[in-house]
Amino acid sequence: MSLEWKSCKIGDVVSVRRGASPRPIKDYISEKGMPWVKIADATKDQTRFINFTSEFIKEGGIEKSVVVNPGDLIVSNSATPGLPKFMNIKACVHDGWLIISDYQKALNTLFFYYELRTNTVQKQFHSLANGTTVDNLNSELVRDVRIFIPPIELQNQFADYAQSCDKLKFNE
């Protein structure tokens, strides 16, 4: 087995696309309907999951947004740029989120999640984020961020270990 790590851009191993918001959003917010993921929902706890949302959007707003499903990985592109979270529910994400999909076969999704959380990647996200009031990333900037990918065997071992640690820490 080769222990050589591959340096590549995020866009070389996954697809990155932006969420969308129905406008004006206030016309679509509701007390029931499709869960609507906000940054506050992602920063409520330290787990890697979005399990619930505090707001919902009406049926008419769903088609003007982007639906994500359990298991999908999303990354914030504003307010707290670069924060990755796995979805544990079906929901809609607004344009403050990026959706990660189409993983290369030789990429473990849990390993990739933790790679996004490394200081090296987070520093790149923060140095690229720009904006007048709130720092923002965009899908092109994220696609160009460089990461290091070990052989899949090591990714799988790391993911197994990380999952064991998370079960102890968060009682998952």
JSON list of C-alpha atoms in Angstrom, two decimals:
[
{"chain": "A", "resi": 1, "resn": "MET", "atom": "CA", "xyz": [0.00, 0.00, 0.00]},
{"chain": "A", "resi": 2, "resn": "SER", "atom": "CA", "xyz": [1.32, 3.42, -0.94]},
{"chain": "A", "resi": 3, "resn": "LEU", "atom": "CA", "xyz": [1.30, 5.96, 1.89]},
{"chain": "A", "resi": 4, "resn": "GLU", "atom": "CA", "xyz": [1.61, 8.88, -0.49]},
{"chain": "A", "resi": 5, "resn": "TRP", "atom": "CA", "xyz": [-0.82, 11.73, 0.13]},
{"chain": "A", "resi": 6, "resn": "LYS", "atom": "CA", "xyz": [-2.24, 13.56, -2.86]},
{"chain": "A", "resi": 7, "resn": "SER", "atom": "CA", "xyz": [-2.41, 17.35, -2.96]},
{"chain": "A", "resi": 8, "resn": "CYS", "atom": "CA", "xyz": [-5.39, 18.61, -4.93]},
{"chain": "A", "resi": 9, "resn": "LYS", "atom": "CA", "xyz": [-8.06, 21.27, -5.07]},
{"chain": "A", "resi": 10, "resn": "ILE", "atom": "CA", "xyz": [-11.43, 20.62, -3.42]},
{"chain": "A", "resi": 11, "resn": "GLY", "atom": "CA", "xyz": [-13.06, 20.98, -6.84]},
{"chain": "A", "resi": 12, "resn": "ASP", "atom": "CA", "xyz": [-10.94, 18.08, -8.11]},
{"chain": "A", "resi": 13, "resn": "VAL", "atom": "CA", "xyz": [-12.62, 15.60, -5.72]},
{"chain": "A", "resi": 14, "resn": "VAL", "atom": "CA", "xyz": [-16.17, 16.94, -5.17]},
{"chain": "A", "resi": 15, "resn": "SER", "atom": "CA", "xyz": [-18.78, 19.21, -6.71]},
{"chain": "A", "resi": 16, "resn": "VAL", "atom": "CA", "xyz": [-19.58, 22.46, -4.93]},
{"chain": "A", "resi": 17, "resn": "ARG", "atom": "CA", "xyz": [-22.76, 24.41, -5.59]},
{"chain": "A", "resi": 18, "resn": "ARG", "atom": "CA", "xyz": [-24.52, 27.22, -3.81]},
{"chain": "A", "resi": 19, "resn": "GLY", "atom": "CA", "xyz": [-27.87, 27.13, -2.05]},
{"chain": "A", "resi": 20, "resn": "ALA", "atom": "CA", "xyz": [-30.66, 29.54, -3.03]},
{"chain": "A", "resi": 21, "resn": "SER", "atom": "CA", "xyz": [-33.17, 31.75, -1.27]},
{"chain": "A", "resi": 22, "resn": "PRO", "atom": "CA", "xyz": [-36.70, 32.63, -2.28]},
{"chain": "A", "resi": 23, "resn": "ARG", "atom": "CA", "xyz": [-37.11, 36.40, -2.37]},
{"chain": "A", "resi": 24, "resn": "PRO", "atom": "CA", "xyz": [-38.25, 38.25, -0.42]},
{"chain": "A", "resi": 25, "resn": "ILE", "atom": "CA", "xyz": [-37.52, 35.59, 2.20]},
{"chain": "A", "resi": 26, "resn": "LYS", "atom": "CA", "xyz": [-39.89, 37.11, 4.78]},
{"chain": "A", "resi": 27, "resn": "ASP", "atom": "CA", "xyz": [-42.78, 36.12, 2.49]},
{"chain": "A", "resi": 28, "resn": "TYR", "atom": "CA", "xyz": [-41.77, 32.44, 2.72]},
{"chain": "A", "resi": 29, "resn": "ILE", "atom": "CA", "xyz": [-40.86, 31.96, 6.40]},
{"chain": "A", "resi": 30, "resn": "SER", "atom": "CA", "xyz": [-43.44, 29.92, 8.27]},
{"chain": "A", "resi": 31, "resn": "GLU", "atom": "CA", "xyz": [-44.03, 28.11, 11.56]},
{"chain": "A", "resi": 32, "resn": "LYS", "atom": "CA", "xyz": [-44.36, 24.84, 9.67]},
{"chain": "A", "resi": 33, "resn": "GLY", "atom": "CA", "xyz": [-43.31, 23.44, 6.33]},
{"chain": "A", "resi": 34, "resn": "MET", "atom": "CA", "xyz": [-39.87, 22.45, 5.07]},
{"chain": "A", "resi": 35, "resn": "PRO", "atom": "CA", "xyz": [-37.04, 22.95, 7.61]},
{"chain": "A", "resi": 36, "resn": "TRP", "atom": "CA", "xyz": [-34.94, 26.01, 6.65]},
{"chain": "A", "resi": 37, "resn": "VAL", "atom": "CA", "xyz": [-31.28, 25.74, 7.67]},
{"chain": "A", "resi": 38, "resn": "LYS", "atom": "CA", "xyz": [-29.74, 28.89, 9.08]},
{"chain": "A", "resi": 39, "resn": "ILE", "atom": "CA", "xyz": [-26.23, 29.46, 10.36]},
{"chain": "A", "resi": 40, "resn": "ALA", "atom": "CA", "xyz": [-27.63, 29.61, 13.92]},
{"chain": "A", "resi": 41, "resn": "ASP", "atom": "CA", "xyz": [-28.88, 26.03, 13.49]},
{"chain": "A", "resi": 42, "resn": "ALA", "atom": "CA", "xyz": [-25.33, 24.93, 12.67]},
{"chain": "A", "resi": 43, "resn": "THR", "atom": "CA", "xyz": [-23.65, 26.76, 15.53]},
{"chain": "A", "resi": 44, "resn": "LYS", "atom": "CA", "xyz": [-26.06, 25.54, 18.26]},
{"chain": "A", "resi": 45, "resn": "ASP", "atom": "CA", "xyz": [-23.84, 22.61, 19.14]},
{"chain": "A", "resi": 46, "resn": "GLN", "atom": "CA", "xyz": [-20.51, 21.04, 18.29]},
{"chain": "A", "resi": 47, "resn": "THR", "atom": "CA", "xyz": [-21.77, 17.88, 16.63]},
{"chain": "A", "resi": 48, "resn": "ARG", "atom": "CA", "xyz": [-21.21, 17.42, 12.93]},
{"chain": "A", "resi": 49, "resn": "PHE", "atom": "CA", "xyz": [-24.96, 17.19, 12.24]},
{"chain": "A", "resi": 50, "resn": "ILE", "atom": "CA", "xyz": [-27.94, 19.42, 11.58]},
{"chain": "A", "resi": 51, "resn": "ASN", "atom": "CA", "xyz": [-30.78, 17.60, 13.37]},
{"chain": "A", "resi": 52, "resn": "PHE", "atom": "CA", "xyz": [-33.45, 20.31, 13.41]},
{"chain": "A", "resi": 53, "resn": "THR", "atom": "CA", "xyz": [-34.07, 23.91, 12.42]},
{"chain": "A", "resi": 54, "resn": "SER", "atom": "CA", "xyz": [-35.74, 26.78, 14.19]},
{"chain": "A", "resi": 55, "resn": "GLU", "atom": "CA", "xyz": [-37.46, 28.08, 11.05]},
{"chain": "A", "resi": 56, "resn": "PHE", "atom": "CA", "xyz": [-39.37, 26.66, 8.11]},
{"chain": "A", "resi": 57, "resn": "ILE", "atom": "CA", "xyz": [-40.31, 27.80, 4.65]},
{"chain": "A", "resi": 58, "resn": "LYS", "atom": "CA", "xyz": [-43.67, 27.52, 2.94]},
{"chain": "A", "resi": 59, "resn": "GLU", "atom": "CA", "xyz": [-44.28, 25.09, 0.09]},
{"chain": "A", "resi": 60, "resn": "GLY", "atom": "CA", "xyz": [-43.89, 27.85, -2.54]},
{"chain": "A", "resi": 61, "resn": "GLY", "atom": "CA", "xyz": [-40.38, 28.65, -1.32]},
{"chain": "A", "resi": 62, "resn": "ILE", "atom": "CA", "xyz": [-39.06, 25.10, -1.68]},
{"chain": "A", "resi": 63, "resn": "GLU", "atom": "CA", "xyz": [-38.80, 25.30, -5.47]},
{"chain": "A", "resi": 64, "resn": "LYS", "atom": "CA", "xyz": [-36.88, 28.59, -5.14]},
{"chain": "A", "resi": 65, "resn": "SER", "atom": "CA", "xyz": [-34.37, 27.09, -2.72]},
{"chain": "A", "resi": 66, "resn": "VAL", "atom": "CA", "xyz": [-32.13, 24.00, -2.72]},
{"chain": "A", "resi": 67, "resn": "VAL", "atom": "CA", "xyz": [-33.29, 20.80, -1.01]},
{"chain": "A", "resi": 68, "resn": "VAL", "atom": "CA", "xyz": [-30.70, 18.77, 0.88]},
{"chain": "A", "resi": 69, "resn": "ASN", "atom": "CA", "xyz": [-31.19, 15.27, 2.26]},
{"chain": "A", "resi": 70, "resn": "PRO", "atom": "CA", "xyz": [-29.92, 13.28, 5.23]},
{"chain": "A", "resi": 71, "resn": "GLY", "atom": "CA", "xyz": [-26.24, 12.50, 4.67]},
{"chain": "A", "resi": 72, "resn": "ASP", "atom": "CA", "xyz": [-25.58, 15.56, 2.50]},
{"chain": "A", "resi": 73, "resn": "LEU", "atom": "CA", "xyz": [-22.64, 17.75, 3.51]},
{"chain": "A", "resi": 74, "resn": "ILE", "atom": "CA", "xyz": [-23.15, 21.51, 3.55]},
{"chain": "A", "resi": 75, "resn": "VAL", "atom": "CA", "xyz": [-20.57, 24.24, 4.23]},
{"chain": "A", "resi": 76, "resn": "SER", "atom": "CA", "xyz": [-21.40, 27.78, 5.33]},
{"chain": "A", "resi": 77, "resn": "ASN", "atom": "CA", "xyz": [-20.19, 30.46, 2.98]},
{"chain": "A", "resi": 78, "resn": "SER", "atom": "CA", "xyz": [-21.09, 33.50, 5.07]},
{"chain": "A", "resi": 79, "resn": "ALA", "atom": "CA", "xyz": [-21.18, 34.68, 8.69]},
{"chain": "A", "resi": 80, "resn": "THR", "atom": "CA", "xyz": [-19.12, 31.66, 9.84]},
{"chain": "A", "resi": 81, "resn": "PRO", "atom": "CA", "xyz": [-17.40, 30.82, 6.54]},
{"chain": "A", "resi": 82, "resn": "GLY", "atom": "CA", "xyz": [-16.15, 27.28, 6.13]},
{"chain": "A", "resi": 83, "resn": "LEU", "atom": "CA", "xyz": [-18.28, 25.55, 8.79]},
{"chain": "A", "resi": 84, "resn": "PRO", "atom": "CA", "xyz": [-19.15, 22.04, 7.52]},
{"chain": "A", "resi": 85, "resn": "LYS", "atom": "CA", "xyz": [-22.21, 20.09, 8.72]},
{"chain": "A", "resi": 86, "resn": "PHE", "atom": "CA", "xyz": [-23.85, 16.83, 7.70]},
{"chain": "A", "resi": 87, "resn": "MET", "atom": "CA", "xyz": [-27.61, 16.89, 7.29]},
{"chain": "A", "resi": 88, "resn": "ASN", "atom": "CA", "xyz": [-29.61, 14.51, 9.47]},
{"chain": "A", "resi": 89, "resn": "ILE", "atom": "CA", "xyz": [-32.91, 15.83, 8.09]},
{"chain": "A", "resi": 90, "resn": "LYS", "atom": "CA", "xyz": [-34.39, 16.80, 4.75]},
{"chain": "A", "resi": 91, "resn": "ALA", "atom": "CA", "xyz": [-34.37, 20.60, 4.53]},
{"chain": "A", "resi": 92, "resn": "CYS", "atom": "CA", "xyz": [-33.78, 23.62, 2.30]},
{"chain": "A", "resi": 93, "resn": "VAL", "atom": "CA", "xyz": [-30.60, 25.67, 2.35]},
{"chain": "A", "resi": 94, "resn": "HIS", "atom": "CA", "xyz": [-30.30, 29.31, 1.41]},
{"chain": "A", "resi": 95, "resn": "ASP", "atom": "CA", "xyz": [-27.54, 31.06, -0.48]},
{"chain": "A", "resi": 96, "resn": "GLY", "atom": "CA", "xyz": [-25.41, 31.24, 2.67]},
{"chain": "A", "resi": 97, "resn": "TRP", "atom": "CA", "xyz": [-24.63, 27.52, 2.22]},
{"chain": "A", "resi": 98, "resn": "LEU", "atom": "CA", "xyz": [-22.61, 25.47, -0.24]},
{"chain": "A", "resi": 99, "resn": "ILE", "atom": "CA", "xyz": [-23.65, 21.90, -1.00]},
{"chain": "A", "resi": 100, "resn": "ILE", "atom": "CA", "xyz": [-20.92, 19.29, -1.44]},
{"chain": "A", "resi": 101, "resn": "SER", "atom": "CA", "xyz": [-21.75, 16.32, -3.69]},
{"chain": "A", "resi": 102, "resn": "ASP", "atom": "CA", "xyz": [-20.39, 13.94, -6.32]},
{"chain": "A", "resi": 103, "resn": "TYR", "atom": "CA", "xyz": [-17.52, 12.61, -4.22]},
{"chain": "A", "resi": 104, "resn": "GLN", "atom": "CA", "xyz": [-14.73, 10.85, -6.06]},
{"chain": "A", "resi": 105, "resn": "LYS", "atom": "CA", "xyz": [-14.72, 7.12, -5.40]},
{"chain": "A", "resi": 106, "resn": "ALA", "atom": "CA", "xyz": [-11.39, 7.34, -3.49]},
{"chain": "A", "resi": 107, "resn": "LEU", "atom": "CA", "xyz": [-12.75, 9.86, -0.96]},
{"chain": "A", "resi": 108, "resn": "ASN", "atom": "CA", "xyz": [-14.32, 8.98, 2.40]},
{"chain": "A", "resi": 109, "resn": "THR", "atom": "CA", "xyz": [-16.99, 11.59, 3.20]},
{"chain": "A", "resi": 110, "resn": "LEU", "atom": "CA", "xyz": [-16.27, 11.58, 6.94]},
{"chain": "A", "resi": 111, "resn": "PHE", "atom": "CA", "xyz": [-12.54, 12.00, 6.32]},
{"chain": "A", "resi": 112, "resn": "PHE", "atom": "CA", "xyz": [-13.36, 14.87, 3.94]},
{"chain": "A", "resi": 113, "resn": "TYR", "atom": "CA", "xyz": [-15.52, 16.53, 6.62]},
{"chain": "A", "resi": 114, "resn": "TYR", "atom": "CA", "xyz": [-12.62, 16.46, 9.07]},
{"chain": "A", "resi": 115, "resn": "GLU", "atom": "CA", "xyz": [-10.20, 17.67, 6.39]},
{"chain": "A", "resi": 116, "resn": "LEU", "atom": "CA", "xyz": [-12.45, 20.72, 5.93]},
{"chain": "A", "resi": 117, "resn": "ARG", "atom": "CA", "xyz": [-12.19, 21.37, 9.68]},
{"chain": "A", "resi": 118, "resn": "THR", "atom": "CA", "xyz": [-8.36, 21.32, 9.80]},
{"chain": "A", "resi": 119, "resn": "ASN", "atom": "CA", "xyz": [-6.54, 24.53, 10.64]},
{"chain": "A", "resi": 120, "resn": "THR", "atom": "CA", "xyz": [-4.88, 24.48, 7.22]},
{"chain": "A", "resi": 121, "resn": "VAL", "atom": "CA", "xyz": [-8.17, 24.47, 5.32]},
{"chain": "A", "resi": 122, "resn": "GLN", "atom": "CA", "xyz": [-9.93, 26.83, 7.75]},
{"chain": "A", "resi": 123, "resn": "LYS", "atom": "CA", "xyz": [-7.08, 29.36, 7.37]},
{"chain": "A", "resi": 124, "resn": "GLN", "atom": "CA", "xyz": [-7.48, 29.18, 3.60]},
{"chain": "A", "resi": 125, "resn": "PHE", "atom": "CA", "xyz": [-11.25, 29.73, 3.90]},
{"chain": "A", "resi": 126, "resn": "HIS", "atom": "CA", "xyz": [-10.78, 32.73, 6.19]},
{"chain": "A", "resi": 127, "resn": "SER", "atom": "CA", "xyz": [-8.07, 34.29, 4.02]},
{"chain": "A", "resi": 128, "resn": "LEU", "atom": "CA", "xyz": [-10.28, 33.96, 0.92]},
{"chain": "A", "resi": 129, "resn": "ALA", "atom": "CA", "xyz": [-13.51, 35.18, 2.54]},
{"chain": "A", "resi": 130, "resn": "ASN", "atom": "CA", "xyz": [-14.34, 38.78, 1.74]},
{"chain": "A", "resi": 131, "resn": "GLY", "atom": "CA", "xyz": [-17.21, 41.18, 2.06]},
{"chain": "A", "resi": 132, "resn": "THR", "atom": "CA", "xyz": [-18.11, 44.63, 3.25]},
{"chain": "A", "resi": 133, "resn": "THR", "atom": "CA", "xyz": [-20.15, 43.68, 6.32]},
{"chain": "A", "resi": 134, "resn": "VAL", "atom": "CA", "xyz": [-19.92, 39.89, 6.51]},
{"chain": "A", "resi": 135, "resn": "ASP", "atom": "CA", "xyz": [-17.12, 37.66, 5.25]},
{"chain": "A", "resi": 136, "resn": "ASN", "atom": "CA", "xyz": [-18.29, 35.47, 2.38]},
{"chain": "A", "resi": 137, "resn": "LEU", "atom": "CA", "xyz": [-16.95, 32.58, 0.38]},
{"chain": "A", "resi": 138, "resn": "ASN", "atom": "CA", "xyz": [-18.25, 31.50, -2.97]},
{"chain": "A", "resi": 139, "resn": "SER", "atom": "CA", "xyz": [-18.29, 28.13, -4.68]},
{"chain": "A", "resi": 140, "resn": "GLU", "atom": "CA", "xyz": [-15.38, 29.00, -6.99]},
{"chain": "A", "resi": 141, "resn": "LEU", "atom": "CA", "xyz": [-13.15, 30.06, -4.07]},
{"chain": "A", "resi": 142, "resn": "VAL", "atom": "CA", "xyz": [-13.96, 26.86, -2.20]},
{"chain": "A", "resi": 143, "resn": "ARG", "atom": "CA", "xyz": [-13.29, 24.70, -5.27]},
{"chain": "A", "resi": 144, "resn": "ASP", "atom": "CA", "xyz": [-9.78, 26.21, -5.49]},
{"chain": "A", "resi": 145, "resn": "VAL", "atom": "CA", "xyz": [-8.78, 25.51, -1.85]},
{"chain": "A", "resi": 146, "resn": "ARG", "atom": "CA", "xyz": [-5.95, 22.97, -1.66]},
{"chain": "A", "resi": 147, "resn": "ILE", "atom": "CA", "xyz": [-6.33, 19.86, 0.48]},
{"chain": "A", "resi": 148, "resn": "PHE", "atom": "CA", "xyz": [-4.31, 16.71, 1.13]},
{"chain": "A", "resi": 149, "resn": "ILE", "atom": "CA", "xyz": [-5.88, 13.30, 0.57]},
{"chain": "A", "resi": 150, "resn": "PRO", "atom": "CA", "xyz": [-4.23, 10.11, 1.86]},
{"chain": "A", "resi": 151, "resn": "PRO", "atom": "CA", "xyz": [-4.93, 6.68, 0.35]},
{"chain": "A", "resi": 152, "resn": "ILE", "atom": "CA", "xyz": [-8.50, 5.50, 0.93]},
{"chain": "A", "resi": 153, "resn": "GLU", "atom": "CA", "xyz": [-7.36, 2.85, 3.42]},
{"chain": "A", "resi": 154, "resn": "LEU", "atom": "CA", "xyz": [-5.98, 5.55, 5.73]},
{"chain": "A", "resi": 155, "resn": "GLN", "atom": "CA", "xyz": [-9.07, 7.71, 5.22]},
{"chain": "A", "resi": 156, "resn": "ASN", "atom": "CA", "xyz": [-11.28, 4.79, 6.26]},
{"chain": "A", "resi": 157, "resn": "GLN", "atom": "CA", "xyz": [-9.15, 4.08, 9.34]},
{"chain": "A", "resi": 158, "resn": "PHE", "atom": "CA", "xyz": [-9.28, 7.74, 10.34]},
{"chain": "A", "resi": 159, "resn": "ALA", "atom": "CA", "xyz": [-13.06, 7.89, 9.80]},
{"chain": "A", "resi": 160, "resn": "ASP", "atom": "CA", "xyz": [-13.60, 4.79, 11.95]},
{"chain": "A", "resi": 161, "resn": "TYR", "atom": "CA", "xyz": [-11.49, 6.28, 14.74]},
{"chain": "A", "resi": 162, "resn": "ALA", "atom": "CA", "xyz": [-13.20, 9.70, 14.49]},
{"chain": "A", "resi": 163, "resn": "GLN", "atom": "CA", "xyz": [-16.62, 8.07, 14.62]},
{"chain": "A", "resi": 164, "resn": "SER", "atom": "CA", "xyz": [-15.63, 6.14, 17.76]},
{"chain": "A", "resi": 165, "resn": "CYS", "atom": "CA", "xyz": [-14.45, 9.35, 19.41]},
{"chain": "A", "resi": 166, "resn": "ASP", "atom": "CA", "xyz": [-17.64, 11.18, 18.44]},
{"chain": "A", "resi": 167, "resn": "LYS", "atom": "CA", "xyz": [-19.77, 8.40, 19.92]},
{"chain": "A", "resi": 168, "resn": "LEU", "atom": "CA", "xyz": [-17.94, 8.81, 23.22]},
{"chain": "A", "resi": 169, "resn": "LYS", "atom": "CA", "xyz": [-18.08, 12.61, 23.16]},
{"chain": "A", "resi": 170, "resn": "PHE", "atom": "CA", "xyz": [-21.63, 13.13, 21.91]},
{"chain": "A", "resi": 171, "resn": "ASN", "atom": "CA", "xyz": [-23.30, 9.81, 22.79]},
{"chain": "A", "resi": 172, "resn": "GLU", "atom": "CA", "xyz": [-24.20, 9.30, 19.12]}
]
